[in-house]
Structure formats: structure tokens, C-alpha cells
């Protein structure tokens, strides 16, 4: 029988144990945190009112870790193997750390052990890990519930249209936008992406307030924009001054603009070619529209404005004609259903069509498809070392 000849290491523990939580991070986040200019990370969760508004019951129970560009869900993972956090004993172990016999402790009440001792200062029965769901994260549902709806014809817009107050600085507008995004549990870049996608804008004609235009309003602005560009000879596919486009939509005899200028700028920013799209922190002086993206956007906006639900479905041929009538003459032939985004529409029957909201598309994509049989069982993963070793031996 073999015997151990090496020195034993004294193992002690503190009482009470310290409160530690271990967070397991992915390699890309580790690289970001160890970079020279490591960013500030944020822990974000929605307010109770916002969580209830988006009808996400789990929203009250989670917190997200946000980098400037990415979002991770923090979730707790239980393990049957306890994890101890150790620290070396610096040559002295007091009675508070370990109960020792009087003879060993001596009169000083401490054991003189140089380096052959470690002390557990915390015991963790679970760890935290970062997770990105299959569908990713989107700020759109939260923005739609946080922003006021802009649609003067439906009575959702209060006040009279007026020119912007030039005394209100861009800093105040930026602060108003950031205040909206504070409770939205996604990264700043993802918030900005959703803000651009729904053509949200900050209006300062009455007071500094944030709005999201309805589909009907977006379509109305687009039609006015196309008419003005035609009259002024502006080629939307080539670089043009946004100020000239704004002048083209103004009526000479009108005392007020038909809609706020930031709304037109939000629309222009959304439809810009991706490599030329300025960020929200930059002024949009020049723009040029991407024909393919623009045609698709107009088609989906037209369908959302005319047939937002299954009960309001319209005929396919009627919709295609409406779509074509909203496009410049040279773009009309591109108005085909194949140009719309996957899942953006459904047909109750072969002749009608209606719009499917983005959030509903996400839910549908995760739902099991009927007739495909039972879902394949997921491979069981384990975090227990004895099970991992047993699997390796096989």
C-alpha cells in the first residue's frame, strides 16, 4: 500500500463566508474587457410598467448585460458541485479561521504555517452565465410602447404643427432620446437600430418630445416626398440635399409645414443606402435612397397601413396596384410580392393578403410547424464533473 510522502496542505474556511457570484463570460466579451479601451458595461432591465406593456411576463425576472453593441441575458445555472473560492493563508491562521487545539495554537492563539495553507472564503452552489437567445434581442417592442404615436388624423398627436424651435439644442434632443432608452434592456447600438427602423424622431416644435409615426403617417410622408422630388427634379437614387427635399414638400401658401421636419429626416435616414446612413448623433445633410430596400419598405408600409390585421385583409391585385402607385415611375415594375421580407405577410386565402407585425413574425418562427412530427429531443448538457468524466470514459 502506497503512502503519501509529500507535505499536507492545511485547508481552512472563514466564518461567515463572503457573498460571491461567479459569472461565466464568452470569449468575445473577455476580449472586449481586456482590450486597451474597454467600454463601460450596463446592467439593464425594464420598468414594471414597460414590462407589462410589452406583455412579457418574464421581463420582471431577468436582467441583461449590455455592451455598447451587444446584449446578453444573465441566467443562473445550478450545479450539484459546489465551487469554493480560495485564497492562500499568509503565514498566519487565527482562531477565527479554524478551531485548533490549545497545544498547537500555543499562547499566541495562532499557527505559524508559511505557505502550506489555503482558506475558502466563499462557497458558490450556482454560477451565472451569459446567453443570447436564437431570435436575438430587439428594442422595437419596447420603443413602440415607450414612444407617443404620431398620427394627427387619428387624434393621437396633440397640438398644432409648427416650425421647430431653433433655441432647443441638439444636446437636449439627444438627452430626450437617451432617456427613452434608459429602461429598454438592450444595448445602445440595438436601440439606435430599432429607432431608425421605426422612423422615430424628436420633435421640438411645441416641446422636446419623442414620437413614432404610424404606418399611415409614414406612407403619407413618403407620398409627399415622392411628389416633391418629381416636381423639383430630385433623383432619389443619387445624392441629394435633404434640405432641398424638405423645401419640395412645403406648400408656398401654407402657414405651417405638413409634418415636422425631423420626421422627414427620420424617413430619409431610414431609407439611405446602408453605407451612407449617418448615425443618430450626426446631422443628415446628404442622402441617397437604396432602390431595392426602399421599394421593399414602401410595400410593407403600404400593407401595414391598409391591411394591418387578418380581418382587414385586402385583395392581392388591389394591394399590388396601391404599392405601384406609391413608387416613382421607374420603380413600378419592382413591386412584386417576392420583394417583401420573409414572413411579413400572410394570405387567409389565395386572393387576399394582410401584414404581419415584426413581433408576431418572431413568435411564428419559434412555433413548432404542424405536421412535422414530434420535435427532436435536445441533447442533455451537464455541468457536473462526475457525469462529464463518465461520458468521456464511454
mmCIF file of C-alpha atoms in Angstrom:
data_model
loop_
_atom_site.group_PDB
_atom_site.id
_atom_site.type_symbol
_atom_site.label_atom_id
_atom_site.label_comp_id
_atom_site.label_asym_id
_atom_site.label_seq_id
_atom_site.Cartn_x
_atom_site.Cartn_y
_atom_site.Cartn_z
ATOM 1 C CA UNK A 1 0.000 0.000 0.000
ATOM 2 C CA UNK A 2 1.466 3.287 -1.121
ATOM 3 C CA UNK A 3 1.862 6.109 1.334
ATOM 4 C CA UNK A 4 1.957 9.814 0.674
ATOM 5 C CA UNK A 5 5.317 11.389 1.451
ATOM 6 C CA UNK A 6 4.503 14.935 0.350
ATOM 7 C CA UNK A 7 3.566 17.568 2.833
ATOM 8 C CA UNK A 8 -0.130 18.025 3.529
ATOM 9 C CA UNK A 9 -1.791 21.385 2.929
ATOM 10 C CA UNK A 10 -3.995 22.714 5.666
ATOM 11 C CA UNK A 11 -7.473 23.579 4.352
ATOM 12 C CA UNK A 12 -9.448 26.122 6.388
ATOM 13 C CA UNK A 13 -12.570 28.173 5.943
ATOM 14 C CA UNK A 14 -13.699 31.572 7.129
ATOM 15 C CA UNK A 15 -16.866 32.119 9.073
ATOM 16 C CA UNK A 16 -19.073 33.707 7.895
ATOM 17 C CA UNK A 17 -18.422 33.089 4.194
ATOM 18 C CA UNK A 18 -18.319 36.028 1.826
ATOM 19 C CA UNK A 19 -21.010 36.584 -0.797
ATOM 20 C CA UNK A 20 -19.569 35.891 -4.253
ATOM 21 C CA UNK A 21 -21.361 35.310 -7.567
ATOM 22 C CA UNK A 22 -19.347 33.777 -10.390
ATOM 23 C CA UNK A 23 -20.099 34.977 -13.917
ATOM 24 C CA UNK A 24 -19.043 32.880 -16.889
ATOM 25 C CA UNK A 25 -18.345 35.111 -19.905
ATOM 26 C CA UNK A 26 -17.933 34.189 -23.584
ATOM 27 C CA UNK A 27 -14.580 34.688 -25.367
ATOM 28 C CA UNK A 28 -15.713 37.745 -27.341
ATOM 29 C CA UNK A 29 -16.714 39.575 -24.162
ATOM 30 C CA UNK A 30 -13.466 38.572 -22.465
ATOM 31 C CA UNK A 31 -11.540 40.023 -25.390
ATOM 32 C CA UNK A 32 -13.547 43.234 -25.175
ATOM 33 C CA UNK A 33 -12.996 43.629 -21.432
ATOM 34 C CA UNK A 34 -9.259 43.018 -21.696
ATOM 35 C CA UNK A 35 -8.810 45.429 -24.611
ATOM 36 C CA UNK A 36 -6.961 48.706 -24.216
ATOM 37 C CA UNK A 37 -10.139 50.811 -24.378
ATOM 38 C CA UNK A 38 -12.536 48.573 -22.511
ATOM 39 C CA UNK A 39 -16.070 50.036 -22.525
ATOM 40 C CA UNK A 40 -18.419 50.522 -19.599
ATOM 41 C CA UNK A 41 -20.953 47.686 -19.317
ATOM 42 C CA UNK A 42 -24.557 48.191 -18.224
ATOM 43 C CA UNK A 43 -26.977 46.018 -16.285
ATOM 44 C CA UNK A 44 -30.441 46.821 -17.638
ATOM 45 C CA UNK A 45 -33.965 45.626 -17.000
ATOM 46 C CA UNK A 46 -37.301 47.222 -17.982
ATOM 47 C CA UNK A 47 -39.510 49.032 -15.526
ATOM 48 C CA UNK A 48 -42.576 47.178 -14.242
ATOM 49 C CA UNK A 49 -44.913 49.315 -16.339
ATOM 50 C CA UNK A 50 -42.889 48.789 -19.513
ATOM 51 C CA UNK A 51 -42.586 45.043 -18.926
ATOM 52 C CA UNK A 52 -46.352 44.773 -18.536
ATOM 53 C CA UNK A 53 -46.930 46.935 -21.612
ATOM 54 C CA UNK A 54 -44.934 44.643 -23.889
ATOM 55 C CA UNK A 55 -46.749 41.639 -22.379
ATOM 56 C CA UNK A 56 -43.554 39.856 -21.480
ATOM 57 C CA UNK A 57 -44.154 38.155 -18.113
ATOM 58 C CA UNK A 58 -40.507 37.115 -17.880
ATOM 59 C CA UNK A 59 -39.342 40.717 -18.234
ATOM 60 C CA UNK A 60 -39.703 41.330 -14.498
ATOM 61 C CA UNK A 61 -37.480 38.385 -13.646
ATOM 62 C CA UNK A 62 -34.374 38.973 -15.736
ATOM 63 C CA UNK A 63 -31.545 41.421 -16.113
ATOM 64 C CA UNK A 64 -29.460 41.903 -19.256
ATOM 65 C CA UNK A 65 -25.783 42.715 -19.516
ATOM 66 C CA UNK A 66 -25.216 45.245 -22.289
ATOM 67 C CA UNK A 67 -22.037 46.226 -24.076
ATOM 68 C CA UNK A 68 -22.205 49.206 -26.456
ATOM 69 C CA UNK A 69 -23.225 46.855 -29.291
ATOM 70 C CA UNK A 70 -24.400 43.537 -27.797
ATOM 71 C CA UNK A 71 -26.913 42.260 -25.274
ATOM 72 C CA UNK A 72 -26.631 39.147 -23.106
ATOM 73 C CA UNK A 73 -29.302 37.618 -20.889
ATOM 74 C CA UNK A 74 -27.930 36.760 -17.433
ATOM 75 C CA UNK A 75 -29.257 33.459 -16.171
ATOM 76 C CA UNK A 76 -28.463 31.356 -13.125
ATOM 77 C CA UNK A 77 -27.211 27.806 -13.613
ATOM 78 C CA UNK A 78 -27.459 25.372 -10.709
ATOM 79 C CA UNK A 79 -24.791 22.726 -10.168
ATOM 80 C CA UNK A 80 -24.558 19.770 -7.804
ATOM 81 C CA UNK A 81 -20.842 20.517 -7.442
ATOM 82 C CA UNK A 82 -20.083 23.326 -5.051
ATOM 83 C CA UNK A 83 -17.395 25.761 -6.119
ATOM 84 C CA UNK A 84 -15.082 27.098 -3.415
ATOM 85 C CA UNK A 85 -13.195 30.362 -3.791
ATOM 86 C CA UNK A 86 -9.804 30.040 -2.163
ATOM 87 C CA UNK A 87 -7.112 32.379 -1.053
ATOM 88 C CA UNK A 88 -3.669 31.478 0.313
ATOM 89 C CA UNK A 89 -3.160 31.927 4.025
ATOM 90 C CA UNK A 90 -0.421 34.476 4.515
ATOM 91 C CA UNK A 91 1.539 32.555 7.117
ATOM 92 C CA UNK A 92 -0.880 33.153 9.990
ATOM 93 C CA UNK A 93 -4.178 31.410 10.714
ATOM 94 C CA UNK A 94 -6.148 32.875 13.601
ATOM 95 C CA UNK A 95 -8.707 31.211 15.829
ATOM 96 C CA UNK A 96 -11.423 32.976 13.805
ATOM 97 C CA UNK A 97 -10.446 30.939 10.746
ATOM 98 C CA UNK A 98 -10.058 27.493 12.309
ATOM 99 C CA UNK A 99 -10.595 25.789 15.658
ATOM 100 C CA UNK A 100 -7.257 24.385 16.776
ATOM 101 C CA UNK A 101 -6.091 22.558 19.836
ATOM 102 C CA UNK A 102 -4.632 24.649 22.602
ATOM 103 C CA UNK A 103 -1.289 22.898 22.453
ATOM 104 C CA UNK A 104 -0.871 23.542 18.733
ATOM 105 C CA UNK A 105 -2.013 27.101 18.900
ATOM 106 C CA UNK A 106 0.185 27.964 21.829
ATOM 107 C CA UNK A 107 -0.134 31.115 23.860
ATOM 108 C CA UNK A 108 -0.292 33.370 20.791
ATOM 109 C CA UNK A 109 -3.503 31.761 19.558
ATOM 110 C CA UNK A 110 -2.170 31.358 16.004
ATOM 111 C CA UNK A 111 -0.462 28.663 13.942
ATOM 112 C CA UNK A 112 2.764 29.546 12.179
ATOM 113 C CA UNK A 113 2.342 27.944 8.763
ATOM 114 C CA UNK A 114 4.240 29.755 5.980
ATOM 115 C CA UNK A 115 2.576 28.818 2.684
ATOM 116 C CA UNK A 116 1.093 25.373 3.141
ATOM 117 C CA UNK A 117 -2.456 26.505 3.857
ATOM 118 C CA UNK A 118 -5.421 27.746 1.851
ATOM 119 C CA UNK A 119 -8.647 29.218 3.071
ATOM 120 C CA UNK A 120 -12.047 29.052 1.421
ATOM 121 C CA UNK A 121 -13.682 32.435 1.692
ATOM 122 C CA UNK A 122 -16.855 31.682 -0.301
ATOM 123 C CA UNK A 123 -18.933 28.729 -1.451
ATOM 124 C CA UNK A 124 -20.983 29.005 -4.639
ATOM 125 C CA UNK A 125 -23.693 26.458 -5.384
ATOM 126 C CA UNK A 126 -24.568 28.102 -8.713
ATOM 127 C CA UNK A 127 -22.989 30.270 -11.381
ATOM 128 C CA UNK A 128 -24.233 32.977 -13.711
ATOM 129 C CA UNK A 129 -23.824 32.646 -17.455
ATOM 130 C CA UNK A 130 -24.499 34.933 -20.398
ATOM 131 C CA UNK A 131 -26.949 33.804 -23.028
ATOM 132 C CA UNK A 132 -28.164 35.152 -26.387
ATOM 133 C CA UNK A 133 -31.490 33.580 -27.489
ATOM 134 C CA UNK A 134 -31.947 32.314 -31.036
ATOM 135 C CA UNK A 135 -34.019 35.305 -32.057
ATOM 136 C CA UNK A 136 -31.585 37.772 -30.512
ATOM 137 C CA UNK A 137 -32.771 40.960 -28.829
ATOM 138 C CA UNK A 138 -34.873 43.761 -30.237
ATOM 139 C CA UNK A 139 -35.711 47.169 -28.816
ATOM 140 C CA UNK A 140 -38.659 47.646 -31.198
ATOM 141 C CA UNK A 141 -41.451 46.299 -28.896
ATOM 142 C CA UNK A 142 -40.180 48.454 -26.031
ATOM 143 C CA UNK A 143 -39.868 51.576 -28.198
ATOM 144 C CA UNK A 144 -43.362 51.106 -29.594
ATOM 145 C CA UNK A 145 -44.742 51.143 -26.043
ATOM 146 C CA UNK A 146 -42.475 53.942 -24.802
ATOM 147 C CA UNK A 147 -42.949 56.467 -27.631
ATOM 148 C CA UNK A 148 -46.042 58.506 -28.328
ATOM 149 C CA UNK A 149 -47.819 57.678 -31.590
ATOM 150 C CA UNK A 150 -47.656 60.406 -34.220
ATOM 151 C CA UNK A 151 -50.779 60.421 -36.384
ATOM 152 C CA UNK A 152 -52.575 63.802 -36.474
ATOM 153 C CA UNK A 153 -55.509 62.437 -38.473
ATOM 154 C CA UNK A 154 -56.364 59.899 -35.774
ATOM 155 C CA UNK A 155 -56.126 62.471 -32.980
ATOM 156 C CA UNK A 156 -53.071 60.844 -31.397
ATOM 157 C CA UNK A 157 -50.952 63.939 -31.986
ATOM 158 C CA UNK A 158 -51.720 66.832 -29.655
ATOM 159 C CA UNK A 159 -51.018 70.408 -30.637
ATOM 160 C CA UNK A 160 -50.659 72.304 -33.873
ATOM 161 C CA UNK A 161 -47.888 71.718 -36.356
ATOM 162 C CA UNK A 162 -45.290 74.451 -36.237
ATOM 163 C CA UNK A 163 -41.700 75.076 -37.183
ATOM 164 C CA UNK A 164 -39.024 73.740 -34.852
ATOM 165 C CA UNK A 165 -37.788 75.895 -32.009
ATOM 166 C CA UNK A 166 -34.231 76.781 -33.011
ATOM 167 C CA UNK A 167 -33.328 77.538 -29.381
ATOM 168 C CA UNK A 168 -33.619 73.860 -28.469
ATOM 169 C CA UNK A 169 -30.158 72.374 -28.865
ATOM 170 C CA UNK A 170 -29.180 69.003 -30.259
ATOM 171 C CA UNK A 171 -27.932 68.115 -26.784
ATOM 172 C CA UNK A 172 -31.454 68.367 -25.347
ATOM 173 C CA UNK A 173 -32.803 66.216 -28.181
ATOM 174 C CA UNK A 174 -30.119 63.605 -27.575
ATOM 175 C CA UNK A 175 -30.874 63.598 -23.850
ATOM 176 C CA UNK A 176 -34.576 63.065 -24.586
ATOM 177 C CA UNK A 177 -33.737 60.107 -26.823
ATOM 178 C CA UNK A 178 -31.374 58.601 -24.247
ATOM 179 C CA UNK A 179 -33.976 58.987 -21.514
ATOM 180 C CA UNK A 180 -36.385 56.838 -23.530
ATOM 181 C CA UNK A 181 -33.720 54.143 -23.963
ATOM 182 C CA UNK A 182 -32.735 54.006 -20.285
ATOM 183 C CA UNK A 183 -35.321 51.351 -19.371
ATOM 184 C CA UNK A 184 -35.011 49.380 -22.605
ATOM 185 C CA UNK A 185 -32.945 46.265 -21.771
ATOM 186 C CA UNK A 186 -30.781 46.157 -24.900
ATOM 187 C CA UNK A 187 -27.517 47.772 -25.969
ATOM 188 C CA UNK A 188 -27.271 51.351 -27.222
ATOM 189 C CA UNK A 189 -26.481 50.178 -30.768
ATOM 190 C CA UNK A 190 -29.544 47.916 -30.839
ATOM 191 C CA UNK A 191 -31.713 50.742 -29.503
ATOM 192 C CA UNK A 192 -30.427 53.013 -32.262
ATOM 193 C CA UNK A 193 -31.088 50.343 -34.888
ATOM 194 C CA UNK A 194 -34.700 49.965 -33.735
ATOM 195 C CA UNK A 195 -35.111 53.763 -33.518
ATOM 196 C CA UNK A 196 -34.017 54.087 -37.155
ATOM 197 C CA UNK A 197 -36.168 51.176 -38.273
ATOM 198 C CA UNK A 198 -39.453 52.614 -36.953
ATOM 199 C CA UNK A 199 -38.530 56.181 -38.086
ATOM 200 C CA UNK A 200 -38.780 57.562 -34.549
ATOM 201 C CA UNK A 201 -37.962 61.253 -34.137
ATOM 202 C CA UNK A 202 -37.612 64.012 -31.564
ATOM 203 C CA UNK A 203 -39.934 66.952 -32.165
ATOM 204 C CA UNK A 204 -39.218 70.374 -30.678
ATOM 205 C CA UNK A 205 -41.985 72.462 -32.253
ATOM 206 C CA UNK A 206 -44.042 72.523 -29.031
ATOM 207 C CA UNK A 207 -41.744 70.874 -26.517
ATOM 208 C CA UNK A 208 -39.000 68.281 -26.669
ATOM 209 C CA UNK A 209 -40.877 65.002 -27.111
ATOM 210 C CA UNK A 210 -40.221 61.672 -28.794
ATOM 211 C CA UNK A 211 -42.604 60.166 -31.325
ATOM 212 C CA UNK A 212 -43.076 57.171 -33.585
ATOM 213 C CA UNK A 213 -45.113 57.716 -36.766
ATOM 214 C CA UNK A 214 -47.919 55.316 -37.607
ATOM 215 C CA UNK A 215 -47.711 53.254 -40.797
ATOM 216 C CA UNK A 216 -50.348 55.502 -42.334
ATOM 217 C CA UNK A 217 -48.288 58.583 -41.463
ATOM 218 C CA UNK A 218 -45.070 57.091 -42.829
ATOM 219 C CA UNK A 219 -46.832 56.287 -46.078
ATOM 220 C CA UNK A 220 -48.290 59.802 -46.265
ATOM 221 C CA UNK A 221 -44.860 61.393 -45.787
ATOM 222 C CA UNK A 222 -43.378 59.083 -48.430
ATOM 223 C CA UNK A 223 -46.043 60.034 -50.995
ATOM 224 C CA UNK A 224 -45.474 63.728 -50.321
ATOM 225 C CA UNK A 225 -41.726 63.177 -50.606
ATOM 226 C CA UNK A 226 -42.025 61.425 -53.992
ATOM 227 C CA UNK A 227 -44.299 64.162 -55.367
ATOM 228 C CA UNK A 228 -41.931 66.903 -54.199
ATOM 229 C CA UNK A 229 -38.886 65.126 -55.629
ATOM 230 C CA UNK A 230 -40.645 64.785 -59.005
ATOM 231 C CA UNK A 231 -41.578 68.470 -59.121
ATOM 232 C CA UNK A 232 -38.091 69.627 -58.122
ATOM 233 C CA UNK A 233 -36.259 67.147 -60.355
ATOM 234 C CA UNK A 234 -34.569 65.333 -57.429
ATOM 235 C CA UNK A 235 -33.271 61.859 -58.292
ATOM 236 C CA UNK A 236 -33.777 59.823 -55.116
ATOM 237 C CA UNK A 237 -31.193 57.221 -56.160
ATOM 238 C CA UNK A 238 -28.461 59.840 -56.457
ATOM 239 C CA UNK A 239 -27.051 62.030 -53.716
ATOM 240 C CA UNK A 240 -29.274 64.991 -52.889
ATOM 241 C CA UNK A 241 -29.570 67.623 -50.184
ATOM 242 C CA UNK A 242 -32.146 66.708 -47.540
ATOM 243 C CA UNK A 243 -32.831 70.430 -47.150
ATOM 244 C CA UNK A 244 -33.887 70.601 -50.812
ATOM 245 C CA UNK A 245 -36.198 67.635 -50.296
ATOM 246 C CA UNK A 246 -37.753 69.371 -47.287
ATOM 247 C CA UNK A 247 -38.378 72.518 -49.332
ATOM 248 C CA UNK A 248 -40.034 70.433 -52.041
ATOM 249 C CA UNK A 249 -42.752 69.188 -49.641
ATOM 250 C CA UNK A 250 -43.635 72.632 -48.252
ATOM 251 C CA UNK A 251 -46.663 74.478 -49.584
ATOM 252 C CA UNK A 252 -45.973 78.093 -50.536
ATOM 253 C CA UNK A 253 -49.353 79.262 -49.270
ATOM 254 C CA UNK A 254 -49.396 77.151 -46.078
ATOM 255 C CA UNK A 255 -48.741 78.778 -42.722
ATOM 256 C CA UNK A 256 -47.294 75.584 -41.218
ATOM 257 C CA UNK A 257 -45.445 72.565 -42.587
ATOM 258 C CA UNK A 258 -47.471 69.404 -43.335
ATOM 259 C CA UNK A 259 -45.415 67.461 -40.771
ATOM 260 C CA UNK A 260 -42.323 68.076 -38.610
ATOM 261 C CA UNK A 261 -39.014 68.248 -40.429
ATOM 262 C CA UNK A 262 -37.420 65.654 -38.060
ATOM 263 C CA UNK A 263 -39.985 63.156 -39.359
ATOM 264 C CA UNK A 264 -38.821 63.649 -42.945
ATOM 265 C CA UNK A 265 -35.198 63.401 -41.798
ATOM 266 C CA UNK A 266 -36.002 60.170 -39.913
ATOM 267 C CA UNK A 267 -37.555 58.748 -43.072
ATOM 268 C CA UNK A 268 -34.583 59.816 -45.194
ATOM 269 C CA UNK A 269 -32.152 58.335 -42.681
ATOM 270 C CA UNK A 270 -34.066 55.035 -42.687
ATOM 271 C CA UNK A 271 -34.077 54.774 -46.492
ATOM 272 C CA UNK A 272 -30.471 55.824 -47.025
ATOM 273 C CA UNK A 273 -28.061 53.366 -48.561
ATOM 274 C CA UNK A 274 -26.637 51.441 -45.601
ATOM 275 C CA UNK A 275 -23.031 52.505 -46.207
ATOM 276 C CA UNK A 276 -24.110 56.162 -46.295
ATOM 277 C CA UNK A 277 -26.537 56.154 -43.365
ATOM 278 C CA UNK A 278 -25.449 58.635 -40.674
ATOM 279 C CA UNK A 279 -25.836 57.761 -37.012
ATOM 280 C CA UNK A 280 -28.397 59.478 -34.810
ATOM 281 C CA UNK A 281 -25.680 61.688 -33.346
ATOM 282 C CA UNK A 282 -24.903 63.131 -36.789
ATOM 283 C CA UNK A 283 -26.890 65.572 -38.880
ATOM 284 C CA UNK A 284 -28.268 64.163 -42.110
ATOM 285 C CA UNK A 285 -27.332 66.718 -44.745
ATOM 286 C CA UNK A 286 -26.932 64.496 -47.797
ATOM 287 C CA UNK A 287 -28.829 61.316 -48.667
ATOM 288 C CA UNK A 288 -29.406 58.830 -51.470
ATOM 289 C CA UNK A 289 -32.006 56.083 -51.321
ATOM 290 C CA UNK A 290 -31.342 52.403 -51.933
ATOM 291 C CA UNK A 291 -33.886 51.384 -54.588
ATOM 292 C CA UNK A 292 -34.254 47.743 -53.515
ATOM 293 C CA UNK A 293 -34.551 48.487 -49.794
ATOM 294 C CA UNK A 294 -36.780 51.468 -50.429
ATOM 295 C CA UNK A 295 -39.188 49.500 -52.642
ATOM 296 C CA UNK A 296 -39.464 46.754 -50.031
ATOM 297 C CA UNK A 297 -40.027 49.269 -47.225
ATOM 298 C CA UNK A 298 -42.755 51.090 -49.173
ATOM 299 C CA UNK A 299 -44.521 47.789 -49.905
ATOM 300 C CA UNK A 300 -44.526 46.697 -46.257
ATOM 301 C CA UNK A 301 -45.541 50.159 -45.049
ATOM 302 C CA UNK A 302 -48.379 50.276 -47.578
ATOM 303 C CA UNK A 303 -49.613 46.854 -46.461
ATOM 304 C CA UNK A 304 -49.326 47.791 -42.762
ATOM 305 C CA UNK A 305 -51.358 50.950 -43.411
ATOM 306 C CA UNK A 306 -54.118 49.275 -45.444
ATOM 307 C CA UNK A 307 -54.324 45.731 -44.017
ATOM 308 C CA UNK A 308 -52.730 45.568 -40.541
ATOM 309 C CA UNK A 309 -54.736 42.522 -39.404
ATOM 310 C CA UNK A 310 -56.308 39.388 -40.864
ATOM 311 C CA UNK A 311 -59.789 40.916 -40.526
ATOM 312 C CA UNK A 312 -58.763 43.831 -42.763
ATOM 313 C CA UNK A 313 -57.078 41.728 -45.473
ATOM 314 C CA UNK A 314 -57.182 43.190 -48.993
ATOM 315 C CA UNK A 315 -57.020 41.614 -52.419
ATOM 316 C CA UNK A 316 -53.552 40.870 -53.738
ATOM 317 C CA UNK A 317 -54.107 42.669 -57.022
ATOM 318 C CA UNK A 318 -55.538 45.696 -55.177
ATOM 319 C CA UNK A 319 -52.527 45.828 -52.868
ATOM 320 C CA UNK A 320 -50.023 45.495 -55.715
ATOM 321 C CA UNK A 321 -51.699 48.396 -57.522
ATOM 322 C CA UNK A 322 -51.580 50.552 -54.380
ATOM 323 C CA UNK A 323 -47.913 49.673 -53.939
ATOM 324 C CA UNK A 324 -47.033 50.604 -57.511
ATOM 325 C CA UNK A 325 -48.896 53.911 -57.234
ATOM 326 C CA UNK A 326 -46.677 54.856 -54.261
ATOM 327 C CA UNK A 327 -43.426 54.351 -56.192
ATOM 328 C CA UNK A 328 -41.581 56.532 -58.705
ATOM 329 C CA UNK A 329 -42.469 55.614 -62.291
ATOM 330 C CA UNK A 330 -39.176 53.819 -62.965
ATOM 331 C CA UNK A 331 -39.607 51.622 -59.845
ATOM 332 C CA UNK A 332 -43.133 50.314 -60.509
ATOM 333 C CA UNK A 333 -42.063 47.019 -62.090
ATOM 334 C CA UNK A 334 -40.200 46.080 -58.898
ATOM 335 C CA UNK A 335 -43.421 45.890 -56.876
ATOM 336 C CA UNK A 336 -43.785 42.110 -56.560
ATOM 337 C CA UNK A 337 -44.590 40.003 -53.513
ATOM 338 C CA UNK A 338 -41.212 38.274 -53.773
ATOM 339 C CA UNK A 339 -39.537 41.584 -52.842
ATOM 340 C CA UNK A 340 -41.218 41.683 -49.406
ATOM 341 C CA UNK A 341 -39.438 40.336 -46.320
ATOM 342 C CA UNK A 342 -39.990 36.695 -45.417
ATOM 343 C CA UNK A 343 -42.914 36.372 -43.010
ATOM 344 C CA UNK A 344 -44.054 39.991 -43.479
ATOM 345 C CA UNK A 345 -47.428 38.953 -44.893
ATOM 346 C CA UNK A 346 -49.931 36.121 -44.798
ATOM 347 C CA UNK A 347 -52.816 35.115 -47.031
ATOM 348 C CA UNK A 348 -56.082 33.888 -45.462
ATOM 349 C CA UNK A 349 -56.951 32.638 -48.963
ATOM 350 C CA UNK A 350 -55.255 32.676 -52.391
ATOM 351 C CA UNK A 351 -56.645 36.104 -53.324
ATOM 352 C CA UNK A 352 -56.156 38.223 -50.152
ATOM 353 C CA UNK A 353 -53.217 39.399 -48.096
ATOM 354 C CA UNK A 354 -52.529 41.158 -44.792
ATOM 355 C CA UNK A 355 -49.495 42.481 -42.899
ATOM 356 C CA UNK A 356 -47.719 40.532 -40.135
ATOM 357 C CA UNK A 357 -46.049 42.623 -37.433
ATOM 358 C CA UNK A 358 -42.360 42.029 -36.694
ATOM 359 C CA UNK A 359 -43.037 40.714 -33.159
ATOM 360 C CA UNK A 360 -45.559 38.225 -34.494
ATOM 361 C CA UNK A 361 -43.070 37.041 -37.104
ATOM 362 C CA UNK A 362 -40.596 36.261 -34.313
ATOM 363 C CA UNK A 363 -43.180 34.259 -32.385
ATOM 364 C CA UNK A 364 -44.211 32.364 -35.514
ATOM 365 C CA UNK A 365 -40.629 31.463 -36.364
ATOM 366 C CA UNK A 366 -40.170 29.775 -32.960
ATOM 367 C CA UNK A 367 -43.515 27.962 -33.023
ATOM 368 C CA UNK A 368 -43.497 24.246 -33.988
ATOM 369 C CA UNK A 369 -44.676 23.586 -37.518
ATOM 370 C CA UNK A 370 -47.763 21.391 -37.682
ATOM 371 C CA UNK A 371 -47.379 18.045 -39.422
ATOM 372 C CA UNK A 372 -43.632 17.799 -38.956
ATOM 373 C CA UNK A 373 -43.877 15.238 -36.163
ATOM 374 C CA UNK A 374 -42.570 15.500 -32.648
ATOM 375 C CA UNK A 375 -39.660 17.809 -32.051
ATOM 376 C CA UNK A 376 -36.287 16.179 -31.658
ATOM 377 C CA UNK A 377 -35.234 15.936 -28.022
ATOM 378 C CA UNK A 378 -32.443 18.285 -27.140
ATOM 379 C CA UNK A 379 -29.124 16.799 -26.194
ATOM 380 C CA UNK A 380 -28.770 16.906 -22.441
ATOM 381 C CA UNK A 381 -25.916 19.026 -21.268
ATOM 382 C CA UNK A 382 -24.401 18.724 -17.845
ATOM 383 C CA UNK A 383 -22.134 20.821 -15.702
ATOM 384 C CA UNK A 384 -21.332 18.057 -13.186
ATOM 385 C CA UNK A 385 -17.754 16.844 -13.371
ATOM 386 C CA UNK A 386 -18.528 13.232 -12.485
ATOM 387 C CA UNK A 387 -21.046 12.946 -15.335
ATOM 388 C CA UNK A 388 -18.628 14.559 -17.773
ATOM 389 C CA UNK A 389 -15.888 12.090 -16.822
ATOM 390 C CA UNK A 390 -18.298 9.183 -17.114
ATOM 391 C CA UNK A 391 -19.269 10.281 -20.633
ATOM 392 C CA UNK A 392 -15.622 10.582 -21.647
ATOM 393 C CA UNK A 393 -14.856 7.045 -20.440
ATOM 394 C CA UNK A 394 -17.527 5.682 -22.722
#
